[in-house]
Short mmCIF file of N, CA and C in Angstrom, two decimals:
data_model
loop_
_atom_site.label_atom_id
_atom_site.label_comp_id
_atom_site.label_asym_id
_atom_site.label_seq_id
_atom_site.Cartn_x
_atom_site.Cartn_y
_atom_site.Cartn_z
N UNK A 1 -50.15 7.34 27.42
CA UNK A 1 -49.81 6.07 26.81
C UNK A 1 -50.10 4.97 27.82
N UNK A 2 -50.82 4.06 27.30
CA UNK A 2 -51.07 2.92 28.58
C UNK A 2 -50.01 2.11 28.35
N UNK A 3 -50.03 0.92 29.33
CA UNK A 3 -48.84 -0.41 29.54
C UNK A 3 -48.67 -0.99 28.18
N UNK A 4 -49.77 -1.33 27.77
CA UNK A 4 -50.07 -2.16 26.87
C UNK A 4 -48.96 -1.59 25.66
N UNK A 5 -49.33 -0.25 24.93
CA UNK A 5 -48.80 0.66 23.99
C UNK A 5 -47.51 0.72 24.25
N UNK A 6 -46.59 0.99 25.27
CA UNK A 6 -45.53 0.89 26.39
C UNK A 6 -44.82 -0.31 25.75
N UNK A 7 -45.70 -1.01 26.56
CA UNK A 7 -44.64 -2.87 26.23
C UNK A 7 -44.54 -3.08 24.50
N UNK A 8 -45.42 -2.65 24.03
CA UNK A 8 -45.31 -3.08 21.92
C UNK A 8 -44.18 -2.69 21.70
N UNK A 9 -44.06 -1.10 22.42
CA UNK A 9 -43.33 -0.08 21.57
C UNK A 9 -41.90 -0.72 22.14
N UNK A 10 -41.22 -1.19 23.20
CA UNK A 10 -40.61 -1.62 23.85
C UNK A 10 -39.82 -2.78 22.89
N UNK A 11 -40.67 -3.65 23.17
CA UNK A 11 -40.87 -5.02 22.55
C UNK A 11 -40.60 -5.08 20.56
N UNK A 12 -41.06 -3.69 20.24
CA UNK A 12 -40.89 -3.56 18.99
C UNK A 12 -39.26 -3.15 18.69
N UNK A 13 -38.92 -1.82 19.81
CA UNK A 13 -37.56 -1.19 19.44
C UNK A 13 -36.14 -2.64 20.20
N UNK A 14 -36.79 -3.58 20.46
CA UNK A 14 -35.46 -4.07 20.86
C UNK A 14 -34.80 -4.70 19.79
N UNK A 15 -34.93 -5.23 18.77
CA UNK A 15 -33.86 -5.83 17.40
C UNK A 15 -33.61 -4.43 17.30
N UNK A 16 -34.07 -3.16 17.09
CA UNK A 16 -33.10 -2.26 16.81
C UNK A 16 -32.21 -1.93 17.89
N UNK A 17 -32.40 -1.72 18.97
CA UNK A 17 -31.63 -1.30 20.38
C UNK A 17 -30.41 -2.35 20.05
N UNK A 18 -30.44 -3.86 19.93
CA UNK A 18 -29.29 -4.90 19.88
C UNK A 18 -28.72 -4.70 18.61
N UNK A 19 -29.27 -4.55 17.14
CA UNK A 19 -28.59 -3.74 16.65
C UNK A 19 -27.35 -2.78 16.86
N UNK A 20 -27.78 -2.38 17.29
CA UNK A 20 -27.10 -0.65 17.39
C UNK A 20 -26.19 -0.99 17.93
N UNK A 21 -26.49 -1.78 19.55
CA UNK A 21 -25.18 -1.85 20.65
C UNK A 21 -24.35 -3.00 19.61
N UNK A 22 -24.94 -3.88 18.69
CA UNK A 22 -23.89 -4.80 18.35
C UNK A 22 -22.99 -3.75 16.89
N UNK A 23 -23.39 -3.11 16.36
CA UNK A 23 -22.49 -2.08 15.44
C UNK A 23 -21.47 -1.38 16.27
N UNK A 24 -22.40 -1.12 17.02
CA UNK A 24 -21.09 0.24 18.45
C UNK A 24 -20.08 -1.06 19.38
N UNK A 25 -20.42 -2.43 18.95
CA UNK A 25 -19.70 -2.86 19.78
C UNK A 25 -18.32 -4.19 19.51
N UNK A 26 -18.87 -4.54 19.06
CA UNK A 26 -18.63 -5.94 17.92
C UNK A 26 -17.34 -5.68 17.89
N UNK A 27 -16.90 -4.94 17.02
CA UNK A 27 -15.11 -4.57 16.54
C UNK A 27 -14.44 -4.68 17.94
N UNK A 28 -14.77 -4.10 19.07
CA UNK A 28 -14.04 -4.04 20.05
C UNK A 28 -13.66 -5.04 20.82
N UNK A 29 -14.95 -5.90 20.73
CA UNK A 29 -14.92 -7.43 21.27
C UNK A 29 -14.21 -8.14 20.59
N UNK A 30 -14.09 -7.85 18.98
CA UNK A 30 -13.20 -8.85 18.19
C UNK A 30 -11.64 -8.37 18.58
N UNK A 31 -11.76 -6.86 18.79
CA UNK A 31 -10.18 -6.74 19.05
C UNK A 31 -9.81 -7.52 20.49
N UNK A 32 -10.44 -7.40 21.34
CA UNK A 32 -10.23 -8.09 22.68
C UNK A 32 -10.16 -9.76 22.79
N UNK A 33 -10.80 -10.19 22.02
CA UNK A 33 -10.48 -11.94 21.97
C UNK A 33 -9.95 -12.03 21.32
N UNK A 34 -10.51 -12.14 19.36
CA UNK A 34 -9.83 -12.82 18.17
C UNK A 34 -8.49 -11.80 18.41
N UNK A 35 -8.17 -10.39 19.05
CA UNK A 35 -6.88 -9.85 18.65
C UNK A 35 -5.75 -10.44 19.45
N UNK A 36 -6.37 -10.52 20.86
CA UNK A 36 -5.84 -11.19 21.88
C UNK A 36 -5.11 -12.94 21.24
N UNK A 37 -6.19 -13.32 20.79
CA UNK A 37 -5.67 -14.83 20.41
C UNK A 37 -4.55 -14.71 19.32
N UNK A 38 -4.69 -14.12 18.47
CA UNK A 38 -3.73 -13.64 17.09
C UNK A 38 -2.32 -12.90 17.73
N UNK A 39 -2.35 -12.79 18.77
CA UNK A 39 -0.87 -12.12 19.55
C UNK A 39 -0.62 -13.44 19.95
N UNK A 40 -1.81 -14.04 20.92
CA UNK A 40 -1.28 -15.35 21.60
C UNK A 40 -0.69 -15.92 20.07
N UNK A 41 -1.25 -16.57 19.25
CA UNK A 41 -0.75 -17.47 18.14
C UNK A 41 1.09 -17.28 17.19
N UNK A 42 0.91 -15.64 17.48
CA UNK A 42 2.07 -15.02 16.74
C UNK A 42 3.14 -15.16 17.99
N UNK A 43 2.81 -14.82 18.76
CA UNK A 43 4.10 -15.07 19.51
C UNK A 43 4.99 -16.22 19.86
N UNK A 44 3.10 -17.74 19.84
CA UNK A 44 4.02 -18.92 19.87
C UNK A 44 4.82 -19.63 18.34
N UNK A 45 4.47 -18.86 17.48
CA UNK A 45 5.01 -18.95 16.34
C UNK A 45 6.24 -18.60 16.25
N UNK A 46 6.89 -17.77 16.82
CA UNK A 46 7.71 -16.33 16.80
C UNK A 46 8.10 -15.36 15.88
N UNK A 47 6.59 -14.95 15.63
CA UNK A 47 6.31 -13.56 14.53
C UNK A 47 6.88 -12.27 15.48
N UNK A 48 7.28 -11.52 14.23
CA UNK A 48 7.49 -10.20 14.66
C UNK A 48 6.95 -9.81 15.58
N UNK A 49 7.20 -8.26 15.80
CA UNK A 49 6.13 -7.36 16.36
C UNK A 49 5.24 -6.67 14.93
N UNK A 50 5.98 -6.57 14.00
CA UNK A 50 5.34 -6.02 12.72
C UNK A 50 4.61 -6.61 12.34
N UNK A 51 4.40 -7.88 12.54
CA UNK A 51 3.01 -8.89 11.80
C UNK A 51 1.97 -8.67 12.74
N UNK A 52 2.27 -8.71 14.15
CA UNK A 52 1.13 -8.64 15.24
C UNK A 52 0.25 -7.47 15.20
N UNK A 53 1.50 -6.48 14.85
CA UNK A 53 0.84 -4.97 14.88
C UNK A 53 0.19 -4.43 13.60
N UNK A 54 0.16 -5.65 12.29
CA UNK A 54 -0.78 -5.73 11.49
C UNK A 54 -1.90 -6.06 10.88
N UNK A 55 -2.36 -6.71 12.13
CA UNK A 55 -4.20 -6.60 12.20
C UNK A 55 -4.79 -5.96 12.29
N UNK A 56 -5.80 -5.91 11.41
CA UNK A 56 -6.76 -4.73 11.35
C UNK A 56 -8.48 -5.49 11.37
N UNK A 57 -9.36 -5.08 12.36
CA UNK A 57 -10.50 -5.60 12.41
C UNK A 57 -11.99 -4.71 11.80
N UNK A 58 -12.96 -5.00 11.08
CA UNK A 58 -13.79 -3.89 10.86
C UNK A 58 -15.12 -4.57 10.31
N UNK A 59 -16.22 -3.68 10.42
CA UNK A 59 -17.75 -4.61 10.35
C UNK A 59 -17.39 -4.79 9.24
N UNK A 60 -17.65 -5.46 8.13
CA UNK A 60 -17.99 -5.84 6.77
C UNK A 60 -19.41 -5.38 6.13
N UNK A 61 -18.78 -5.05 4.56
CA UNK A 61 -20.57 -4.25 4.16
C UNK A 61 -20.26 -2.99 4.69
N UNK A 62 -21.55 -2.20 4.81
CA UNK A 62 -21.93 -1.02 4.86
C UNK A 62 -22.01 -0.78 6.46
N UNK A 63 -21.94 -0.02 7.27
CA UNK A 63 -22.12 0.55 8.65
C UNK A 63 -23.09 1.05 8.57
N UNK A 64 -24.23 0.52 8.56
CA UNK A 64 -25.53 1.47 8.09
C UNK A 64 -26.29 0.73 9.55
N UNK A 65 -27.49 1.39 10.14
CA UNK A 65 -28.33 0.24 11.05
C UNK A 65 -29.13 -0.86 10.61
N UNK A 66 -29.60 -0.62 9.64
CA UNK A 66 -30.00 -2.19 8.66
C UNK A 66 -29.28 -2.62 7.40
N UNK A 67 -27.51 -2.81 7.69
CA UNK A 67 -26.88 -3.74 7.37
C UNK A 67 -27.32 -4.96 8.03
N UNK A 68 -26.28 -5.76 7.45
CA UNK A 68 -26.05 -7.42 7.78
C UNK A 68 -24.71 -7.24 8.54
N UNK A 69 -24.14 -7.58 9.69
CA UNK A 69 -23.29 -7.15 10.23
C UNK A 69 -22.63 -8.51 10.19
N UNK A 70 -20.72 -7.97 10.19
CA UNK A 70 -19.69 -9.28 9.67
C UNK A 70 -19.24 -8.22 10.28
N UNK A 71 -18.11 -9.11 10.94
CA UNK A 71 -16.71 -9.10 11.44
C UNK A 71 -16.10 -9.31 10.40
N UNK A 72 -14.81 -8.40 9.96
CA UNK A 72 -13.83 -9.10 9.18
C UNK A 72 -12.04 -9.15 9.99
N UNK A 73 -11.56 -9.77 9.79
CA UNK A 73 -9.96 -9.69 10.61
C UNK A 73 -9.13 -9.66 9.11
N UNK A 74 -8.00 -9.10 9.42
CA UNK A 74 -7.52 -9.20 8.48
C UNK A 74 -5.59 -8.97 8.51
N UNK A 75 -4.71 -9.04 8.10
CA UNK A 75 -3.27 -8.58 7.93
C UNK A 75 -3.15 -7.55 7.03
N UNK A 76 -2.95 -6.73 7.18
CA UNK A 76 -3.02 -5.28 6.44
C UNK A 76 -1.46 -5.10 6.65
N UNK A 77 -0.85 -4.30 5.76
CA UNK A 77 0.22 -3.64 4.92
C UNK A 77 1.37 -4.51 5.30
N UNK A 78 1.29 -5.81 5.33
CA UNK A 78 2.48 -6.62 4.94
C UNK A 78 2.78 -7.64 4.06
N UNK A 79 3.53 -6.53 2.97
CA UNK A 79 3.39 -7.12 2.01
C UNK A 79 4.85 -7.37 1.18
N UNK A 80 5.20 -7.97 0.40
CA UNK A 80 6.63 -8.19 -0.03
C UNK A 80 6.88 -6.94 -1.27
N UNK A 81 8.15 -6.29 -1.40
CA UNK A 81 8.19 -4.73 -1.96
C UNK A 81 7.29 -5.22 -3.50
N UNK A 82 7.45 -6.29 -3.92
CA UNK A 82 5.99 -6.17 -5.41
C UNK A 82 5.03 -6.18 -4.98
N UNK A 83 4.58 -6.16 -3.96
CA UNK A 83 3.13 -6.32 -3.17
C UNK A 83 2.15 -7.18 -3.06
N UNK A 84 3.04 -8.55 -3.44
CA UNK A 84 2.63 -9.73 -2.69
C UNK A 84 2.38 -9.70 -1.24
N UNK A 85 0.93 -10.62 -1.02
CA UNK A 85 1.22 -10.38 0.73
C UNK A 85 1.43 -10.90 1.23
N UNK A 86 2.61 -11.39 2.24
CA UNK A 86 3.85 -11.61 2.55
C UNK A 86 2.95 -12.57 4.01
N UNK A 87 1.96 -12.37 4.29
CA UNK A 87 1.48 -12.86 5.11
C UNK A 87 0.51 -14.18 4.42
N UNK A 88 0.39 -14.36 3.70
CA UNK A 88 0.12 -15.75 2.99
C UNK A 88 1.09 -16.34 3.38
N UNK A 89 2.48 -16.37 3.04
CA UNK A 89 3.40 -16.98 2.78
C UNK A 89 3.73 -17.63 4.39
N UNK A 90 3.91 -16.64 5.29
CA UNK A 90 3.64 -17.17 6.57
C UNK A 90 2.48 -17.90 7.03
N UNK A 91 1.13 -18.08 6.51
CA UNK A 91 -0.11 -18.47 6.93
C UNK A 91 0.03 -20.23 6.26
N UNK A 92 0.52 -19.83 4.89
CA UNK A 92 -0.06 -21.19 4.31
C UNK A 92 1.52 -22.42 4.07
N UNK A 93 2.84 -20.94 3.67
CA UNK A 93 4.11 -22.07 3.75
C UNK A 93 4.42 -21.71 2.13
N UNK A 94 5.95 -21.81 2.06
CA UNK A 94 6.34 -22.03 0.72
C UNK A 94 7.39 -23.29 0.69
N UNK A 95 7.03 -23.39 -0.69
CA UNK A 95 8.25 -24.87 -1.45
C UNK A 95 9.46 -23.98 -1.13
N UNK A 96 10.46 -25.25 -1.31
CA UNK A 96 11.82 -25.04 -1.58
C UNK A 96 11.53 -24.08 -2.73
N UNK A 97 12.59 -22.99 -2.91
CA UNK A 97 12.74 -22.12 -4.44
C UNK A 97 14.08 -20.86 -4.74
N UNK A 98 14.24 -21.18 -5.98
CA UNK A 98 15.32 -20.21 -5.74
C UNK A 98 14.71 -18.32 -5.91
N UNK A 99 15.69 -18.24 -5.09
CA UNK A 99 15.51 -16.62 -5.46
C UNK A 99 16.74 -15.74 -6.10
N UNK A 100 16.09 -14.40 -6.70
CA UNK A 100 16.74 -14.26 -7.49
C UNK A 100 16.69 -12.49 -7.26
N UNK A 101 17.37 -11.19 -7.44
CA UNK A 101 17.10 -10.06 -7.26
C UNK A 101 16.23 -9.74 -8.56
N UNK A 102 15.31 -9.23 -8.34
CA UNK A 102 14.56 -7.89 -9.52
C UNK A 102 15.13 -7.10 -10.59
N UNK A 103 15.16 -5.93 -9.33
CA UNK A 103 15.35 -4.50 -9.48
C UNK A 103 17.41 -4.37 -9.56
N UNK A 104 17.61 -4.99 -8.52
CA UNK A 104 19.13 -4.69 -8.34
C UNK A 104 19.91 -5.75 -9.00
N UNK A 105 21.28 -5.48 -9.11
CA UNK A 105 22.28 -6.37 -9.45
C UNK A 105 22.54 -7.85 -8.66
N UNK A 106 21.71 -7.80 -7.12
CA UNK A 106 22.42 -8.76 -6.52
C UNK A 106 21.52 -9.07 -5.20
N UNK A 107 21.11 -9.76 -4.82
CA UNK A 107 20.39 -9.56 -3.02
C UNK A 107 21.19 -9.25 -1.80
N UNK A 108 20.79 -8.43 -1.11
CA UNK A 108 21.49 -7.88 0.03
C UNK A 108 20.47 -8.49 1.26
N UNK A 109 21.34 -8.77 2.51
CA UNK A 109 20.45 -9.31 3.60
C UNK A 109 21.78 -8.68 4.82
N UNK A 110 21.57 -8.11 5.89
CA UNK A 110 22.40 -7.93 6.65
C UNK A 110 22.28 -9.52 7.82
N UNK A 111 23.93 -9.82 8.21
CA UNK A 111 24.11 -10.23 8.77
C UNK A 111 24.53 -10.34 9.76
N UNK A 112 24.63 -11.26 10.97
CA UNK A 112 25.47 -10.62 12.09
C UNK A 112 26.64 -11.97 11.90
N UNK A 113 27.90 -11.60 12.64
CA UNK A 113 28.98 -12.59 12.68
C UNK A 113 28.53 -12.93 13.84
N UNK A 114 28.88 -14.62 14.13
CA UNK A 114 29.25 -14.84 15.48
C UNK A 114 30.47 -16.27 15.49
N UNK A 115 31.21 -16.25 15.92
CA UNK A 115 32.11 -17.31 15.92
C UNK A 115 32.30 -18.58 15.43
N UNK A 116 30.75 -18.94 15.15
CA UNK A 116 31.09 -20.21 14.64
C UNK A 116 30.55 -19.57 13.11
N UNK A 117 30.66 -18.67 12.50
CA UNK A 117 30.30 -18.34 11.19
C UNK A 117 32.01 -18.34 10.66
N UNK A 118 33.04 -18.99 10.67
CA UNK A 118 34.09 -18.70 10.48
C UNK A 118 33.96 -18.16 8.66
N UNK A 119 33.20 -19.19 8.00
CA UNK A 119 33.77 -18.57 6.09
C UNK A 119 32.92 -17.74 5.44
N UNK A 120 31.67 -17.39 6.28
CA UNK A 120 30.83 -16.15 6.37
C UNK A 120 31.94 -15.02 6.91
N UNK A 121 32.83 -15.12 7.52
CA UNK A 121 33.15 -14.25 8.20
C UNK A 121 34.38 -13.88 7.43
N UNK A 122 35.26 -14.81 7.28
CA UNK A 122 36.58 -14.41 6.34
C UNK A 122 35.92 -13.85 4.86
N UNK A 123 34.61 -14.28 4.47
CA UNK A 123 33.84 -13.81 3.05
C UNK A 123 33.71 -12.42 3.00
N UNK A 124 33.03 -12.15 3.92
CA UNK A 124 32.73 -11.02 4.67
C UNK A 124 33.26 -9.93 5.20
N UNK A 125 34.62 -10.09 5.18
CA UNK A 125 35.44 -9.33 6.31
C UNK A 125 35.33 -8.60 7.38
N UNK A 126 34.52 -9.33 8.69
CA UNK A 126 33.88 -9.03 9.52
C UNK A 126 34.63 -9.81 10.94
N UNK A 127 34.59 -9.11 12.33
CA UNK A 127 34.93 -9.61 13.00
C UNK A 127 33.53 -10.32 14.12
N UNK A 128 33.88 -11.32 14.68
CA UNK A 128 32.97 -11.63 15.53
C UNK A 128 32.16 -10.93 16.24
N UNK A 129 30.66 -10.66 16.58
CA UNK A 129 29.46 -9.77 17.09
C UNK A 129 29.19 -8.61 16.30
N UNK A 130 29.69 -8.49 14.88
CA UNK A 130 29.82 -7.62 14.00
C UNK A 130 29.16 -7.73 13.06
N UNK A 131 27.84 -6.61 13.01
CA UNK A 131 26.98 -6.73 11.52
C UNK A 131 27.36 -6.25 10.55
N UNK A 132 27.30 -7.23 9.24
CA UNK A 132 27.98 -7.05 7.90
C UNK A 132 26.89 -7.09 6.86
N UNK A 133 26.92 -6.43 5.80
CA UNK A 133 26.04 -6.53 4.70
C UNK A 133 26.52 -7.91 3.82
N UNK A 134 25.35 -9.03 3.34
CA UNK A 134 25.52 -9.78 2.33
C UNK A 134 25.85 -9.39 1.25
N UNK A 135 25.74 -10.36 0.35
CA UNK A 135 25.49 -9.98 -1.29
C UNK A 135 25.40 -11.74 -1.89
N UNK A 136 24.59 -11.48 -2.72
CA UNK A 136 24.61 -13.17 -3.46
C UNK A 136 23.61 -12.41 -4.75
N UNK A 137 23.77 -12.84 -6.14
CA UNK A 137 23.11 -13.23 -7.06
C UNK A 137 22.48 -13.92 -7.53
N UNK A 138 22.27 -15.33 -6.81
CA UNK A 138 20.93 -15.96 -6.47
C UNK A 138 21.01 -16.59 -5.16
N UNK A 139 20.10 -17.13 -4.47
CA UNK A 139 19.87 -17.86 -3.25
C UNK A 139 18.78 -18.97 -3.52
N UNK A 140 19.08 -20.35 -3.01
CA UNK A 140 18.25 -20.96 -2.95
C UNK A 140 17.61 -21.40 -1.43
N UNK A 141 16.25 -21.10 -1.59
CA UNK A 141 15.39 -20.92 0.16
C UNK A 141 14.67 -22.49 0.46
N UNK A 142 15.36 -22.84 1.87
CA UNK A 142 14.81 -24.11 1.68
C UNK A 142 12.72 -23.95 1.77
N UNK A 143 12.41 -22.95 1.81
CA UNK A 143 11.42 -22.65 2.03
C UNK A 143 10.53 -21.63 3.48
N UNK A 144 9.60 -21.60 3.84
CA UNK A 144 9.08 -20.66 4.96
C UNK A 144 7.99 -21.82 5.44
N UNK A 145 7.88 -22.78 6.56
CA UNK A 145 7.32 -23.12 7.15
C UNK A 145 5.92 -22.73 7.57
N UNK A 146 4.62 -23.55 7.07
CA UNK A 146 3.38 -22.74 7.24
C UNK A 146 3.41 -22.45 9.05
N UNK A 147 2.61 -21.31 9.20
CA UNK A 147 2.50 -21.09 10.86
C UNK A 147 1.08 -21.07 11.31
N UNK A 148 0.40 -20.83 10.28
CA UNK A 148 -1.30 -20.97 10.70
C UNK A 148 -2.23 -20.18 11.68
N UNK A 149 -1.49 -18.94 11.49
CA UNK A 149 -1.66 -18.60 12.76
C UNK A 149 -3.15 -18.00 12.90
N UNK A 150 -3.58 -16.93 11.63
CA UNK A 150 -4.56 -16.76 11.11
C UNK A 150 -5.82 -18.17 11.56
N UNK A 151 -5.44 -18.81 11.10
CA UNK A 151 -5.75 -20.48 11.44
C UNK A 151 -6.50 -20.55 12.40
N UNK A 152 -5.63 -20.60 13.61
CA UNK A 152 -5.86 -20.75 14.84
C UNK A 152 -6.00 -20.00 15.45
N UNK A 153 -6.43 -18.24 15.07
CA UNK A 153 -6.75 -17.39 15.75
C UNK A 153 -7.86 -17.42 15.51
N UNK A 154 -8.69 -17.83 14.19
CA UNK A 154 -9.90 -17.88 14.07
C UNK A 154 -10.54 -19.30 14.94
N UNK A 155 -10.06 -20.29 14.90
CA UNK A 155 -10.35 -21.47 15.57
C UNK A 155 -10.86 -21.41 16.57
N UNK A 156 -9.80 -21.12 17.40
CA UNK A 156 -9.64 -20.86 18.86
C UNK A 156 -10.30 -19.57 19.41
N UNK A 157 -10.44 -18.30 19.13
CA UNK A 157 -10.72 -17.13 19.76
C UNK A 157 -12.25 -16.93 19.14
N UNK A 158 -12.75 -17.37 18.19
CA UNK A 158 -14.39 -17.53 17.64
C UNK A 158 -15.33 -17.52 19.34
N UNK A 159 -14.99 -19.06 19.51
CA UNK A 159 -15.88 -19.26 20.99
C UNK A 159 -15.87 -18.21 21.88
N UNK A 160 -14.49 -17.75 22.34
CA UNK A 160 -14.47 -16.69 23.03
C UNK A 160 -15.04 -15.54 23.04
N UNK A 161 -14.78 -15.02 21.14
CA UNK A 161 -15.89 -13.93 20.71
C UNK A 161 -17.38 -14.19 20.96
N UNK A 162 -17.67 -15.06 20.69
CA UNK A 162 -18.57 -15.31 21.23
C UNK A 162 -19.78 -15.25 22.24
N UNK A 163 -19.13 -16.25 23.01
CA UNK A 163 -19.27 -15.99 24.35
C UNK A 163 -19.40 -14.72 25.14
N UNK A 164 -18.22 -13.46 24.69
CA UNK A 164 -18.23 -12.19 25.58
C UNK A 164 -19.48 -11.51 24.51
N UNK A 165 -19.25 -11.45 23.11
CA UNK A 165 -20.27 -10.69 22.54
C UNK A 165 -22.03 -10.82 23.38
N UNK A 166 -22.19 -12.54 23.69
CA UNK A 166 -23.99 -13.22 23.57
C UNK A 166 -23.66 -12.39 25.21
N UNK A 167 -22.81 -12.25 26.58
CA UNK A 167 -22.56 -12.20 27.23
C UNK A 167 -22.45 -10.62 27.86
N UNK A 168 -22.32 -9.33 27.02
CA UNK A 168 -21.73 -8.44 27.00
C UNK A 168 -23.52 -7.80 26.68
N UNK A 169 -23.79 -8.34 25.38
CA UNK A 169 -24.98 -8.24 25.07
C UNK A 169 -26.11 -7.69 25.92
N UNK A 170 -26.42 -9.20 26.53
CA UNK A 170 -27.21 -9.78 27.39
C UNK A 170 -27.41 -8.56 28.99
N UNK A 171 -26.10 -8.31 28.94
CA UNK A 171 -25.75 -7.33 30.05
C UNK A 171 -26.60 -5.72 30.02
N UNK A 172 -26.53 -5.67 28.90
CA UNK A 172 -27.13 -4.36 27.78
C UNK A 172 -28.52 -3.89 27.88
N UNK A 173 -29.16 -5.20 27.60
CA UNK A 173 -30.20 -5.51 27.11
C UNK A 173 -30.89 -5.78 28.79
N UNK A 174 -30.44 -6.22 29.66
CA UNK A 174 -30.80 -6.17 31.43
C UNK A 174 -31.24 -4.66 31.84
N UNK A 175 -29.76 -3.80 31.49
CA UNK A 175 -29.67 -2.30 32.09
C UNK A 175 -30.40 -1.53 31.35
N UNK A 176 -30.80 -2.10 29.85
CA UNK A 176 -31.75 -0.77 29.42
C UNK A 176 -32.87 -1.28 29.37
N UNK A 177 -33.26 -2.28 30.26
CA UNK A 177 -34.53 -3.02 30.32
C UNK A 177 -35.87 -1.98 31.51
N UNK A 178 -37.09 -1.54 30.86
CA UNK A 178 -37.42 -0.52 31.74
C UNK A 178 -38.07 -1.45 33.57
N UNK A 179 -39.18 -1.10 34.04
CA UNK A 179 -39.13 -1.43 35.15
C UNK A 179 -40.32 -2.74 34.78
N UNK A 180 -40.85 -3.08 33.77
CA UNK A 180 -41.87 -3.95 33.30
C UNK A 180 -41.36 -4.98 32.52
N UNK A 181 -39.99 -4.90 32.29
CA UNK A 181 -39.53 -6.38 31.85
C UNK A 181 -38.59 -5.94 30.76
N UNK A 182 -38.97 -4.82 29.57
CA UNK A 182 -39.01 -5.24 28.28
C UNK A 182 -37.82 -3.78 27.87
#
């Protein structure tokens, strides 16, 4: 095989070579920034650990080598028991509204006493630092404050993905570069 034949063939296999490393690689980079930023965002919010630990990242489409390759992020299995997902409600915010039980006679929410809960507490018959079960037949919620966090994990941690993906790449594409350039 001469240089010439060498460098085509080279020169030809590299969109597939970047390909490949970006399928084998992509998800991992998204977990390392956009996941990274989506902890940063949830925590200054003060989300659970159960919301944080419900991201799930994955190519979009088919995993094939001549797909179209997408990142997707997403909140996976938190969802309210009808299977609303419960993570809207944190992302975007709800109105004032009343609520009301379903399934049961009444809504239950456990509570804790603490001293200045005095007519929660005589209601209740609970002593101070003492968790007690609610009960109410309707509640009205002044609402759930949007948190955006989704928001600003995409905002903010994009560049970053970015950056390490064109960066990580680039690195790739050096080391499997043969001794003629290509």
């Amino acid at each position: 095989m001469d240089i010439s034949k060498f460098i085509e063939f080279r020169l030809g296999s590299v969109s597939h070579r970047t390909r490949e490393w970006l399928r084998k690689n992509a998800v991992r980079i998204a977990k390392e920034t956009l996941g990274q930023e989506f902890i940063t965002q949830a925590d200054m919010k003060g989300m659970s650990d159960r919301y944080k630990d419900s991201i799930k990242f994955h190519l979009a489409g088919k995993n094939t080598p001549n797909s179209n390759l997408a990142i997707q992020f997403e909140v996976k299995e938190y969802k309210t028991e009808d299977g609303k997902p419960l993570w809207a409600y944190f992302e975007f915010g709800t109105k004032s509204h009343d609520i009301f039980p379903v399934r049961a006679k009444a809504l239950r929410w456990k509570a804790s006493i603490d001293q200045t809960q005095t007519t929660t507490q005589q209601f209740a018959g609970g002593t101070a630092g003492q968790d007690v079960y609610l009960f109410s037949k309707h509640n009205y919620v002044s609402g759930i404050k949007a948190r955006k966090v989704l928001y600003f994990t995409e905002k903010y941690g994009t560049r970053r993905f970015k950056n390490k993906l064109v960066r990580e790449l680039q690195n790739f594409l050096d080391k499997s570069a043969s001794k003629v350039g290509v």
